Coordinates of C-alpha atoms and ligand atoms in Angstrom, one line a residue:
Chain A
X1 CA -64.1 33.6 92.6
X2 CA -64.8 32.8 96.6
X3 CA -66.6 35.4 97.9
X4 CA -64.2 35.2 101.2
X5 CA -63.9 38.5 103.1
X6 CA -60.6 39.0 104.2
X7 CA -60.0 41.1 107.2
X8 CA -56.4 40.9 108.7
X9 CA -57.8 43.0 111.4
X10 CA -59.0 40.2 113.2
X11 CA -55.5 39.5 114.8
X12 CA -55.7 42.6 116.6
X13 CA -59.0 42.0 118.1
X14 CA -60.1 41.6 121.5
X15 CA -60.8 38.0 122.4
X16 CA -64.9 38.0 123.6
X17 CA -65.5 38.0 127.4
X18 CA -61.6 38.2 128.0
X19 CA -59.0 40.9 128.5
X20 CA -56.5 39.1 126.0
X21 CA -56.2 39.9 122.4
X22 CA -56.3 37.1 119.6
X23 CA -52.5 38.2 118.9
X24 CA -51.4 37.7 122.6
X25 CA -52.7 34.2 122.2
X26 CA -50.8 33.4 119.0
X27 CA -47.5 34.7 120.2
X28 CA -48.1 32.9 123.7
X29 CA -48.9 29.9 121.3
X30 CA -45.7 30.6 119.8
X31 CA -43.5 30.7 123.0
X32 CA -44.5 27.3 124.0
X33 CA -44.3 25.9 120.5
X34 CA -40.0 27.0 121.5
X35 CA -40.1 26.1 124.4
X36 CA -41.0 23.0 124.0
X37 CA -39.3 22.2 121.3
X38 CA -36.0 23.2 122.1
X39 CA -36.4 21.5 125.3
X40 CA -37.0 18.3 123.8
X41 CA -34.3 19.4 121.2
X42 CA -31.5 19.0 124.1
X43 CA -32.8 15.5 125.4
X44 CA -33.2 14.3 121.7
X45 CA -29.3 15.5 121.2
X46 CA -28.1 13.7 124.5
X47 CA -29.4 11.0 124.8
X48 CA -30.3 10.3 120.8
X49 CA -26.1 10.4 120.5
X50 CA -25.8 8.2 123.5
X51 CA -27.8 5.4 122.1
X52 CA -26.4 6.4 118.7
X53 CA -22.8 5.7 119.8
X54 CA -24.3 2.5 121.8
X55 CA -25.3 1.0 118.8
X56 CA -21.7 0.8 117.1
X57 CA -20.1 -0.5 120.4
X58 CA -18.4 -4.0 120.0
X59 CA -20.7 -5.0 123.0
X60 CA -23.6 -7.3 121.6
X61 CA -25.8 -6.4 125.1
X62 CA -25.0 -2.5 124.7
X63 CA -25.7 -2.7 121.2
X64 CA -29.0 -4.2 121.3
X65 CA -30.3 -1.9 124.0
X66 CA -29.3 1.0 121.7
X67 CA -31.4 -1.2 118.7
X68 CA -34.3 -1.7 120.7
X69 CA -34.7 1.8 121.7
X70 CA -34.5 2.9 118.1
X71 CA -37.1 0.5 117.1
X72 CA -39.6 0.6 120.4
X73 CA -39.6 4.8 119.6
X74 CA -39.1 5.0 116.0
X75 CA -41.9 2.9 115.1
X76 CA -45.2 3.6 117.5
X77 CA -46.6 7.3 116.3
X78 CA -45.3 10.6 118.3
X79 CA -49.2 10.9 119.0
X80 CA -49.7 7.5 120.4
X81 CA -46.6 7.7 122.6
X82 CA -47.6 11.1 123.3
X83 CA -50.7 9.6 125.1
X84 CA -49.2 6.9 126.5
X85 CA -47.3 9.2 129.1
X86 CA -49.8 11.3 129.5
X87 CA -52.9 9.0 130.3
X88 CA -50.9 5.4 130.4
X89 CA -47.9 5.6 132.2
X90 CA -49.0 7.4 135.4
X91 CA -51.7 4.5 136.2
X92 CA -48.4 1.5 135.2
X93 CA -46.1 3.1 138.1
X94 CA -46.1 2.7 141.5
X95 CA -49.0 4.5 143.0
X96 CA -46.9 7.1 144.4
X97 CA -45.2 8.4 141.1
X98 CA -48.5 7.8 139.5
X99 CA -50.1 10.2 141.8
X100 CA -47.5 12.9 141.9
X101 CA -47.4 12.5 137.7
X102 CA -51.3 13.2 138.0
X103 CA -51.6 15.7 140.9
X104 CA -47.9 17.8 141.5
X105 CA -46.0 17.6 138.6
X106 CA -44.7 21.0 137.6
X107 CA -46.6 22.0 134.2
X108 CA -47.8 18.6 133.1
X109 CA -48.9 18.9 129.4
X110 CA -45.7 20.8 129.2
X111 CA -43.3 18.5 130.6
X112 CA -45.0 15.1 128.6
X113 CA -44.6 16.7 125.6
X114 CA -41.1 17.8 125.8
X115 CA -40.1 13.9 127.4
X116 CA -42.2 12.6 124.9
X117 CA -41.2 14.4 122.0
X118 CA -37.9 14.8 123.1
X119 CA -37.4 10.4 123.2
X120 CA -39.2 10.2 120.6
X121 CA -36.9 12.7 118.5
X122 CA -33.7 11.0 120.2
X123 CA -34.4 7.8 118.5
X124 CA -34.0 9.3 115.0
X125 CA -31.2 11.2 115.8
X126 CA -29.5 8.0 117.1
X127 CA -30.1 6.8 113.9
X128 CA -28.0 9.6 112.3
X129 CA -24.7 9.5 114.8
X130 CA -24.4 5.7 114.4
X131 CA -24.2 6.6 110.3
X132 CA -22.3 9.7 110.7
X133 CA -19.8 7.1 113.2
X134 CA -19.9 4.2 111.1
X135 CA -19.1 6.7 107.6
X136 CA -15.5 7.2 109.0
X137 CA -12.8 5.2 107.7
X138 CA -12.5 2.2 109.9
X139 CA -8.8 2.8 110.5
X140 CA -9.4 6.0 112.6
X141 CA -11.0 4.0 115.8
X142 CA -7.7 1.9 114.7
X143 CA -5.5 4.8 115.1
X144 CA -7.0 6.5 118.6
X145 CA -6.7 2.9 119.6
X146 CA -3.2 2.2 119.0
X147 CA -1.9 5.9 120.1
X148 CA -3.2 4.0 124.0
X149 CA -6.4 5.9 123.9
X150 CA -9.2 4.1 125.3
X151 CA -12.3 3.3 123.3
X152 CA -13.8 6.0 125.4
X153 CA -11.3 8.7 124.4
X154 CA -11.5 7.7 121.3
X155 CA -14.7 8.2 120.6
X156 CA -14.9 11.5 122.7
X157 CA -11.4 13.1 120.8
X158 CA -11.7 10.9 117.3
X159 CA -14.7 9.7 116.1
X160 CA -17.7 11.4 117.1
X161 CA -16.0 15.0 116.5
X162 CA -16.3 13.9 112.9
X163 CA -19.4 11.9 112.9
X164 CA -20.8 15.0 114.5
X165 CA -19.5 17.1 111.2
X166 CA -20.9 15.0 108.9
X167 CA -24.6 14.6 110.2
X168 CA -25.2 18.5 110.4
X169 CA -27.5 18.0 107.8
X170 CA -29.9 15.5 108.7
X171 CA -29.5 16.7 112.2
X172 CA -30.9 19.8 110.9
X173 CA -33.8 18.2 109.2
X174 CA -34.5 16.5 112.9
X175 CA -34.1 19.8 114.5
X176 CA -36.2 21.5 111.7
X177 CA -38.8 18.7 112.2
X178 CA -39.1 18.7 115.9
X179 CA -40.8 22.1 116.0
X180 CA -43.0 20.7 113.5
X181 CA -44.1 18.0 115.3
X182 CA -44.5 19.8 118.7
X183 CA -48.0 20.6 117.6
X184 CA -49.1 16.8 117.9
X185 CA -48.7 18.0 121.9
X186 CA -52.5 19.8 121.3
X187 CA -54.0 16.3 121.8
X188 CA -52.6 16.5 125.4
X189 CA -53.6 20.2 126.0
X190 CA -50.4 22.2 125.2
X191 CA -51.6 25.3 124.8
X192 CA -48.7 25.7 121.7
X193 CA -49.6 27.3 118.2
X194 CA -51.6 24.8 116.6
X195 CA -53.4 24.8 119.8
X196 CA -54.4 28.6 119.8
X197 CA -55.4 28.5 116.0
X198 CA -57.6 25.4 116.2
X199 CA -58.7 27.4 119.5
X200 CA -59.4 30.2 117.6
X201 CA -60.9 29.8 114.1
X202 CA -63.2 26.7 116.1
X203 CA -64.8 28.6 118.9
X204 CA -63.8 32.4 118.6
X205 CA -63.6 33.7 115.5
X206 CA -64.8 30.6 112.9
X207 CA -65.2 33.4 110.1
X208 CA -62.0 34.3 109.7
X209 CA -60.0 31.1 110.2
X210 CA -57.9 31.8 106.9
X211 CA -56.2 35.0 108.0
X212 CA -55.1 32.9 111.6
X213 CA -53.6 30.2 109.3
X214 CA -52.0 31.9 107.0
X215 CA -50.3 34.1 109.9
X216 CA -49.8 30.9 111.8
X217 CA -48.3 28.5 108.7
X218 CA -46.2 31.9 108.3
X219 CA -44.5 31.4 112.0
X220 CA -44.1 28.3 111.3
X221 CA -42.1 28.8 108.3
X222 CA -40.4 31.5 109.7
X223 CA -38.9 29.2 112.7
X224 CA -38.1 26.9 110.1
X225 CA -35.6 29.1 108.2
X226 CA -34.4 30.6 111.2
X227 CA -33.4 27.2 112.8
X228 CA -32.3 26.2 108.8
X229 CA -29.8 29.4 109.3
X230 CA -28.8 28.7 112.4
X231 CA -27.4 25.2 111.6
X232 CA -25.6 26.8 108.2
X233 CA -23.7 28.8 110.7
X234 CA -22.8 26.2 112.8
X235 CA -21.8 23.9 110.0
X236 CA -19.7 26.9 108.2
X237 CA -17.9 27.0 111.5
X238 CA -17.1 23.6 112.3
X239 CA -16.0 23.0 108.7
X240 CA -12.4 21.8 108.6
X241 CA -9.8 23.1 106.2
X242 CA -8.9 21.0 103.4
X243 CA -11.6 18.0 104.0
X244 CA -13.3 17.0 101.3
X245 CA -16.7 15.9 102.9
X246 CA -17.8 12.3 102.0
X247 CA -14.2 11.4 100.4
X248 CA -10.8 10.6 102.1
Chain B
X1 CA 11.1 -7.6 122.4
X2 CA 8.5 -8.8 120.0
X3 CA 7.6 -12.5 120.9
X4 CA 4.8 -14.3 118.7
X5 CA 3.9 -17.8 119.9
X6 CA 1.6 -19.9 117.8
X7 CA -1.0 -17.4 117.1
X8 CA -4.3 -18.9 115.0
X9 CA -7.1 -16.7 114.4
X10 CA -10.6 -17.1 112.9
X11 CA -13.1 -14.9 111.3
X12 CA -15.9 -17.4 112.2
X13 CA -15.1 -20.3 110.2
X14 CA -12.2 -18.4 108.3
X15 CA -8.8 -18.9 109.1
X16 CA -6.9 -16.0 108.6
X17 CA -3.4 -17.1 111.0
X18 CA -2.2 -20.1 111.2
X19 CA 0.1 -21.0 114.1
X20 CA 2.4 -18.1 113.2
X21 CA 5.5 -17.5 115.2
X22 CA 8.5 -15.3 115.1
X23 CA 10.3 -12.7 117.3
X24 CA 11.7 -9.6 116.5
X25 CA 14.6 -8.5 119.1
X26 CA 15.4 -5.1 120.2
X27 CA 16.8 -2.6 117.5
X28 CA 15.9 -5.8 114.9
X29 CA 14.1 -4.5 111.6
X30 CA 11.9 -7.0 110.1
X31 CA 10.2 -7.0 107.1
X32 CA 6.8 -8.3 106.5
X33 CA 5.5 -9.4 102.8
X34 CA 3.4 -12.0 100.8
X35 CA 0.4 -11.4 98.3
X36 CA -2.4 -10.0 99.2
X37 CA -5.0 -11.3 101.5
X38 CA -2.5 -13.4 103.5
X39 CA -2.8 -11.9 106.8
X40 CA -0.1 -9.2 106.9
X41 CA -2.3 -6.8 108.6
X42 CA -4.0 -9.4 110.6
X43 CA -0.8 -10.9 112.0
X44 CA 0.7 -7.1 112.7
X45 CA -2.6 -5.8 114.2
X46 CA -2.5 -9.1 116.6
X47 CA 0.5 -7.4 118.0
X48 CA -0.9 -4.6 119.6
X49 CA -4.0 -5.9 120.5
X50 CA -5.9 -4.1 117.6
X51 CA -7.4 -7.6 116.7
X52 CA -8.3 -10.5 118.8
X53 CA -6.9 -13.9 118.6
X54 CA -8.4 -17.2 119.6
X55 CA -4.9 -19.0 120.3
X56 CA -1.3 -18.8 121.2
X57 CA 0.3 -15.4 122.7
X58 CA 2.2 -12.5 121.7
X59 CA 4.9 -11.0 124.6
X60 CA 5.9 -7.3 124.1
X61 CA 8.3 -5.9 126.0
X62 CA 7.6 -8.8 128.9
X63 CA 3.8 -8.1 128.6
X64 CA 1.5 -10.3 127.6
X65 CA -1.2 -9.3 124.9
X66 CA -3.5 -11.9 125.4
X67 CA -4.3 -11.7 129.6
X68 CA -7.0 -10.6 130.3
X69 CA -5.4 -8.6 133.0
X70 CA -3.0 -6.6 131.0
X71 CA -3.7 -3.2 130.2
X72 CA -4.2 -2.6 126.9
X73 CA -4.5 0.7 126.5
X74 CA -0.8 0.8 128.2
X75 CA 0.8 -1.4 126.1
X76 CA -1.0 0.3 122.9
X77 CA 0.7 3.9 123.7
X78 CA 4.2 1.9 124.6
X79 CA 3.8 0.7 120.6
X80 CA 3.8 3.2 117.6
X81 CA 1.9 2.0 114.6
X82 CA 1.5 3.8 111.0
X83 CA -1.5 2.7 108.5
X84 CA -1.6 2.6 105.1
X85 CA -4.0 5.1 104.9
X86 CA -1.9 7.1 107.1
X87 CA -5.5 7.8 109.5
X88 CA -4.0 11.6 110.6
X89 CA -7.4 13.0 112.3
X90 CA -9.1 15.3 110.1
X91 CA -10.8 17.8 112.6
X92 CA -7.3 18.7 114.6
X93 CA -4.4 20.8 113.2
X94 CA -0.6 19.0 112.9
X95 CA 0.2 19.9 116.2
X96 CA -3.0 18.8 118.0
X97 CA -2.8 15.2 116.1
X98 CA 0.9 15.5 117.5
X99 CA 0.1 16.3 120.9
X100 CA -3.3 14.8 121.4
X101 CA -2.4 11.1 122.7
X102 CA 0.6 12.7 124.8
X103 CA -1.6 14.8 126.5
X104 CA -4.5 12.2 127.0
X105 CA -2.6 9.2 127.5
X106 CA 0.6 10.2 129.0
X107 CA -0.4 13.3 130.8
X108 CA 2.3 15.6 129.4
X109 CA 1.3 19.2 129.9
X110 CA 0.7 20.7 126.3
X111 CA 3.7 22.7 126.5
X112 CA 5.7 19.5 126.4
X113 CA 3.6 18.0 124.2
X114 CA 4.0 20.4 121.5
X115 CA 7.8 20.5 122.2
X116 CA 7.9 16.5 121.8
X117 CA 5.6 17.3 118.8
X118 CA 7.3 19.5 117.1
X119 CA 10.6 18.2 117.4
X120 CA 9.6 15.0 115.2
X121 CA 7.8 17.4 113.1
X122 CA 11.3 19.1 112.2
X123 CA 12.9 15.6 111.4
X124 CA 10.4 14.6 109.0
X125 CA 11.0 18.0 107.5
X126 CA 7.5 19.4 108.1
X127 CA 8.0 22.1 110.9
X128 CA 6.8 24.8 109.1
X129 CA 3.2 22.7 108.5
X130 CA 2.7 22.7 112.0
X131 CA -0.4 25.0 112.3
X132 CA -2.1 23.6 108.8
X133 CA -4.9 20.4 108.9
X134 CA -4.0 17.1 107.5
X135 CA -6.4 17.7 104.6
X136 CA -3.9 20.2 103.2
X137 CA -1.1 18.1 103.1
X138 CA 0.0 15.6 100.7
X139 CA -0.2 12.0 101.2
X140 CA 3.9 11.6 101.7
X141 CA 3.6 14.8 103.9
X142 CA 0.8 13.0 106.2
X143 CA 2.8 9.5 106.7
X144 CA 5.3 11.2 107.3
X145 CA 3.5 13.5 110.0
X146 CA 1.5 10.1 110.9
X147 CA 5.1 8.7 111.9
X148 CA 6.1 11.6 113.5
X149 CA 2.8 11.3 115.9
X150 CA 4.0 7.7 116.7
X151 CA 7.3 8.3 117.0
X152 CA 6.2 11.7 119.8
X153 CA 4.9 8.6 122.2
X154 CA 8.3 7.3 122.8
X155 CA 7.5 4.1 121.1
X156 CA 10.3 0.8 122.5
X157 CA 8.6 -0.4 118.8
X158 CA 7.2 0.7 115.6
X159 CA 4.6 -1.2 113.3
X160 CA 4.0 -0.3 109.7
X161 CA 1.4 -2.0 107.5
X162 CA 2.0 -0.9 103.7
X163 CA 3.0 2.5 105.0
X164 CA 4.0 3.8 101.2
X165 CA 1.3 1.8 98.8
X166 CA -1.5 4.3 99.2
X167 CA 0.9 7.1 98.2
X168 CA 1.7 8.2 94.5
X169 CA 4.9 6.9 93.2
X170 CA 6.7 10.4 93.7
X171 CA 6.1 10.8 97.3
X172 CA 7.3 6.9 98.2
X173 CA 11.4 7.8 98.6
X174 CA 10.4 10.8 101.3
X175 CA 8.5 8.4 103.2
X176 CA 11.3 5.4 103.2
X177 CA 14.1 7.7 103.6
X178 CA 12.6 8.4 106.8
X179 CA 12.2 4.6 107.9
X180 CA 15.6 3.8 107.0
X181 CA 16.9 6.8 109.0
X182 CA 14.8 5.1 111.8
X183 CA 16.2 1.8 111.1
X184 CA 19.4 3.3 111.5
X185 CA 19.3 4.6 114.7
X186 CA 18.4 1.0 116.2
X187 CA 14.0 1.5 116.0
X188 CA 12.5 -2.1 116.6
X189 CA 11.0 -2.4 113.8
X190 CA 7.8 -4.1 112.3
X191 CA 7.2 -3.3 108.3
X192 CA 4.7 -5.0 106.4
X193 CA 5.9 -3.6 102.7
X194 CA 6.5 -4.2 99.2
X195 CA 9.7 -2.3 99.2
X196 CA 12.0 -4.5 98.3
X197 CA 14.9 -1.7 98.2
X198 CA 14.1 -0.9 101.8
X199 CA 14.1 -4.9 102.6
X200 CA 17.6 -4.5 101.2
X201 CA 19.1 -1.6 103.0
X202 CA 17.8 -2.0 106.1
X203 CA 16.3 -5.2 106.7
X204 CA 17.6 -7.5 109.4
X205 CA 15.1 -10.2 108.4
X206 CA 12.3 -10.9 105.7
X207 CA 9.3 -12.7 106.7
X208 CA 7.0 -14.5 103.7
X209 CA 3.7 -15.0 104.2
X210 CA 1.1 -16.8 102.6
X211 CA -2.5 -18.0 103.4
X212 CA -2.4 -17.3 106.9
X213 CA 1.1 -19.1 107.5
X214 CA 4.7 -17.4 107.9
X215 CA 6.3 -19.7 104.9
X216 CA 9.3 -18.3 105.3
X217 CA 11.1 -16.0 107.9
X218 CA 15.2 -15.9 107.5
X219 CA 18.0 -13.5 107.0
X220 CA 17.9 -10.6 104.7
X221 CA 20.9 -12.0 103.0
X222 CA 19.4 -15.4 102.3
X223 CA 15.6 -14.7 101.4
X224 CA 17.6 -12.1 98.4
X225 CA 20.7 -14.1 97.9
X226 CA 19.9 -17.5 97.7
X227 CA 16.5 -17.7 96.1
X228 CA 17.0 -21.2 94.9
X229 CA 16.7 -22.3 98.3
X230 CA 13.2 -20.7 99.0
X231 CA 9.6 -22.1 98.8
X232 CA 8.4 -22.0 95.6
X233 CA 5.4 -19.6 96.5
X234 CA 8.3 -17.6 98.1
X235 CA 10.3 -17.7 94.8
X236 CA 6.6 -17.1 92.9
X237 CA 6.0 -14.0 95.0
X238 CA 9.6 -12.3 94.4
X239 CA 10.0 -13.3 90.6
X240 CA 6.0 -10.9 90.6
X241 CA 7.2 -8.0 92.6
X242 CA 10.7 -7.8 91.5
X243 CA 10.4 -7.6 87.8
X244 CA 9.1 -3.6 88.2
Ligands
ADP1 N1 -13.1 -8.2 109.6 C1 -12.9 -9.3 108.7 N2 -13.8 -10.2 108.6 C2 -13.7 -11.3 107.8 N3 -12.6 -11.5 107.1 C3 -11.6 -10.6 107.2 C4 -11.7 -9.5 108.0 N4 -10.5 -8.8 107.8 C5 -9.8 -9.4 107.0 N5 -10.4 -10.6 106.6 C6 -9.8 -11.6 105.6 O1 -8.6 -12.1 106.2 C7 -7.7 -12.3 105.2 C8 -6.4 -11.6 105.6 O2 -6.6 -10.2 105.5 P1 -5.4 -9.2 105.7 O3 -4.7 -9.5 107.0 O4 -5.9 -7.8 105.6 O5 -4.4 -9.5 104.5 P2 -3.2 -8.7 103.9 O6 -2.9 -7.5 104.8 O7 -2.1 -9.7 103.8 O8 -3.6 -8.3 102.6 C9 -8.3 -11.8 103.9 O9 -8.7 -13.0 103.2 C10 -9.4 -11.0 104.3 O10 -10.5 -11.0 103.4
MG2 MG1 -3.0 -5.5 104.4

């Protein structure tokens, strides 16, 4: 048997030298692991369903754009990209953005992580509205179409509607995934959860590091399920009578 | 009303039309048939623009399909067409997939819409399904709620491609007994169909197609009466289907 000592009490304990307690931390650690990943939720969602409907556009120039976004951000690693626009990118622009990026710019760890993560996240969601699009019978664009909608109205009132229905699911992996990966945003400085526990079990309290990663994995978990529940609703709600998912 | 002019088309080096023409003339009904794969759907879809063509034109209603300039859109929502697969849309109740392209396209308030709406939803004999989703209707009950929807755009012509051969055998009669009552109130008519019983009643004129070419396009009463007279694949094609 380890001969650990457990002592849960450390979460409640004052933080050396500081007027903060070791719980404060986490649950500040916590807040900006939601924050930013909800913010970078609602870029991912925009613009990920934006190249996603690109992609399936009868326009061979549109269409490639949408492909070589997908490819440029699906293949380099969140963490790379991560420090490309945090140390890269502000010394490729003109000097003037370069120098705001580096000197002004509201919250910077904050607001690279949630771009970053946020186009990152949007290329894989692209990925699952052009399926979730191109899974509908071929004859509905057909029938928007020949009712004098435009391809635009189409789209807006036919297809994606549906499309939209069907990718719940792997949209809520995505969702599920992007609080996940928010912690990657440590190597840039975001103070988020994995930051605070590395923060604290390495230079605070480096005896008791189990009892911060238990509670820590456990928050994680937690914001997993909660999200996982939250989608169920949604999909519950947007479920229409007498369609037999998958089959026509 | 319906002019075709030498249309050819090509899926890359597949040549799906060849040099069709015909014309259909306002309150005509003509009906479409040949084996499968011969370009039925192409050819109809040519008419309203829903596929592209490489040569020749198609006039509708004075308009020309293949300028550039002409608005497609337009012309589409001036055209009714029903699919096979009927293609009701899944997410909106009866009366939404009634009033949806009336609202959008033609800017009718959705009072009027639903009025329009509803009123072909009675003649088809489906009024009381108004509120339900196309998922919980039959497949007679959605063609016939599909034609209903083209038929709420005040349509100068209708197009059906094999409107009846997805449904099951029972629910065919309820779907023609509408499109001859169509037909018999003077509806231009384009019908890509097996039916041979509706080519009978109703038909003005039969078209025969085969690889990609119109083979044979003449009266009702001489593509049925006078079979001797008809191209062999013609005569091939009607001995198949006709001994059911
Ligand atoms: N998108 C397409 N790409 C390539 N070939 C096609 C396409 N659509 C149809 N075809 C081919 O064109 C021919 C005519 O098809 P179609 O008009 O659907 O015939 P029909 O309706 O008479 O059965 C068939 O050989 C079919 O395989
Ligand atoms: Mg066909």
């Amino acid at each position: 048997m380890s001969t650990y000592q457990w002592d849960w009490g450390i979460i409640l304990q004052q933080v050396p030298e500081s007027e903060e307690f070791y719980y404060q931390w986490l649950i500040s650690g916590l807040g900006w692991t939601i924050a930013t990943a909800l913010s970078a939720w609602v870029i991912a969602l925009l613009l990920g369903s934006l190249i996603g409907v690109l992609r399936t556009l009868p326009s061979r120039p549109l269409s490639f754009i949408g492909t070589a976004y997908v490819e440029l951000f699906r293949n380099i690693p969140l963490i790379v990209q991560l420090f490309i626009w945090f140390f890269v990118v502000p010394e490729l622009v003109p000097t003037v953005v370069g120098d705001w990026m580096k000197r002004d710019m509201p919250l910077p760890e904050f607001t690279t992580a949630v771009f970053g993560l946020g186009l990152f996240t949007a290329a894989r969601v692209a990925e699952q509205v052009r399926t979730g699009i191109l899974t509908l019978p071929r004859g509905q664009k057909n029938a928007g179409l020949a009712l004098g909608l435009t391809l635009g109205q189409t789209y807006r009132h036919v297809l994606l509607p549906m499309a939209f229905r069907i990718v719940i699911p792997p949209l809520t992996s995505e969702f599920m995934n992007i609080f996940k990966n928010s912690a990657v945003a440590l190597v840039i400085g975001l103070t988020e959860l994995t930051f605070q526990m590395k923060q604290i079990t390495g230079d605070y309290a480096p005896s008791n590091p189990i009892e911060v990663m238990t509670l820590v994995s456990l928050l994680y978990l937690s914001v997993a399920l909660s999200v996982n529940r939250i989608m169920a609703f949604i999909e519950k709600k947007s479920r229409v009578p007498g369609y037999i998912s998958g089959g026509k | 009303m319906i002019e075709i002019n030498k249309i050819s088309k090509w899926y890359g080096d597949f040549q799906v039309l060849t040099d069709c023409s015909t014309r259909i003339n306002k309150g005509e009904v003509v009906v479409v048939c040949g084996p499968s794969g011969s370009g039925k759907s192409t050819l109809i879809k040519c008419v309203n623009a829903l596929e592209p063509f490489q040569q020749g034109d198609i006039i509708v209603d004075g308009i020309s399909v293949a300028d550039p300039k002409t608005n497609l859109p337009k012309l589409r929502s001036r055209v009714g067409m029903v699919f096979q697969h009927f293609e009701l849309f899944p997410h909106l109740s009866i009366t939404e997939n009634l009033t949806l392209a009336q609202m959008k396209v033609m800017g009718r308030s959705k009072e009027e819409a639903s009025q329009k709406g509803l009123a072909y939803l009675d003649r088809v004999g489906l009024k009381a399904h108004a509120h339900k989703f196309p998922g919980q209707l039959s497949g007679g009950q959605q063609q016939r709620v599909a034609i209903a929807r083209a038929l709420s755009m005040d349509p100068i012509a209708m197009l059906f491609d094999e409107p009846t051969s997805a449904l099951d055998p029972e629910m065919v009669n309820e779907v023609l007994d509408v499109m001859v009552e169509l037909a018999q109130e003077g509806m231009t008519m384009m019908c890509v169909t097996h039916e041979m019983g509706f080519a009978r009643r109703v038909a003005n004129r039969v078209i025969f197609m085969d690889k990609g070419q119109i083979v044979e396009d003449c009266a009702k009463e001489a593509f049925f009466g006078n079979v001797e007279a008809r191209s062999e694949r013609a005569q091939q094609f009607l001995s198949k289907i006709l001994q059911h």
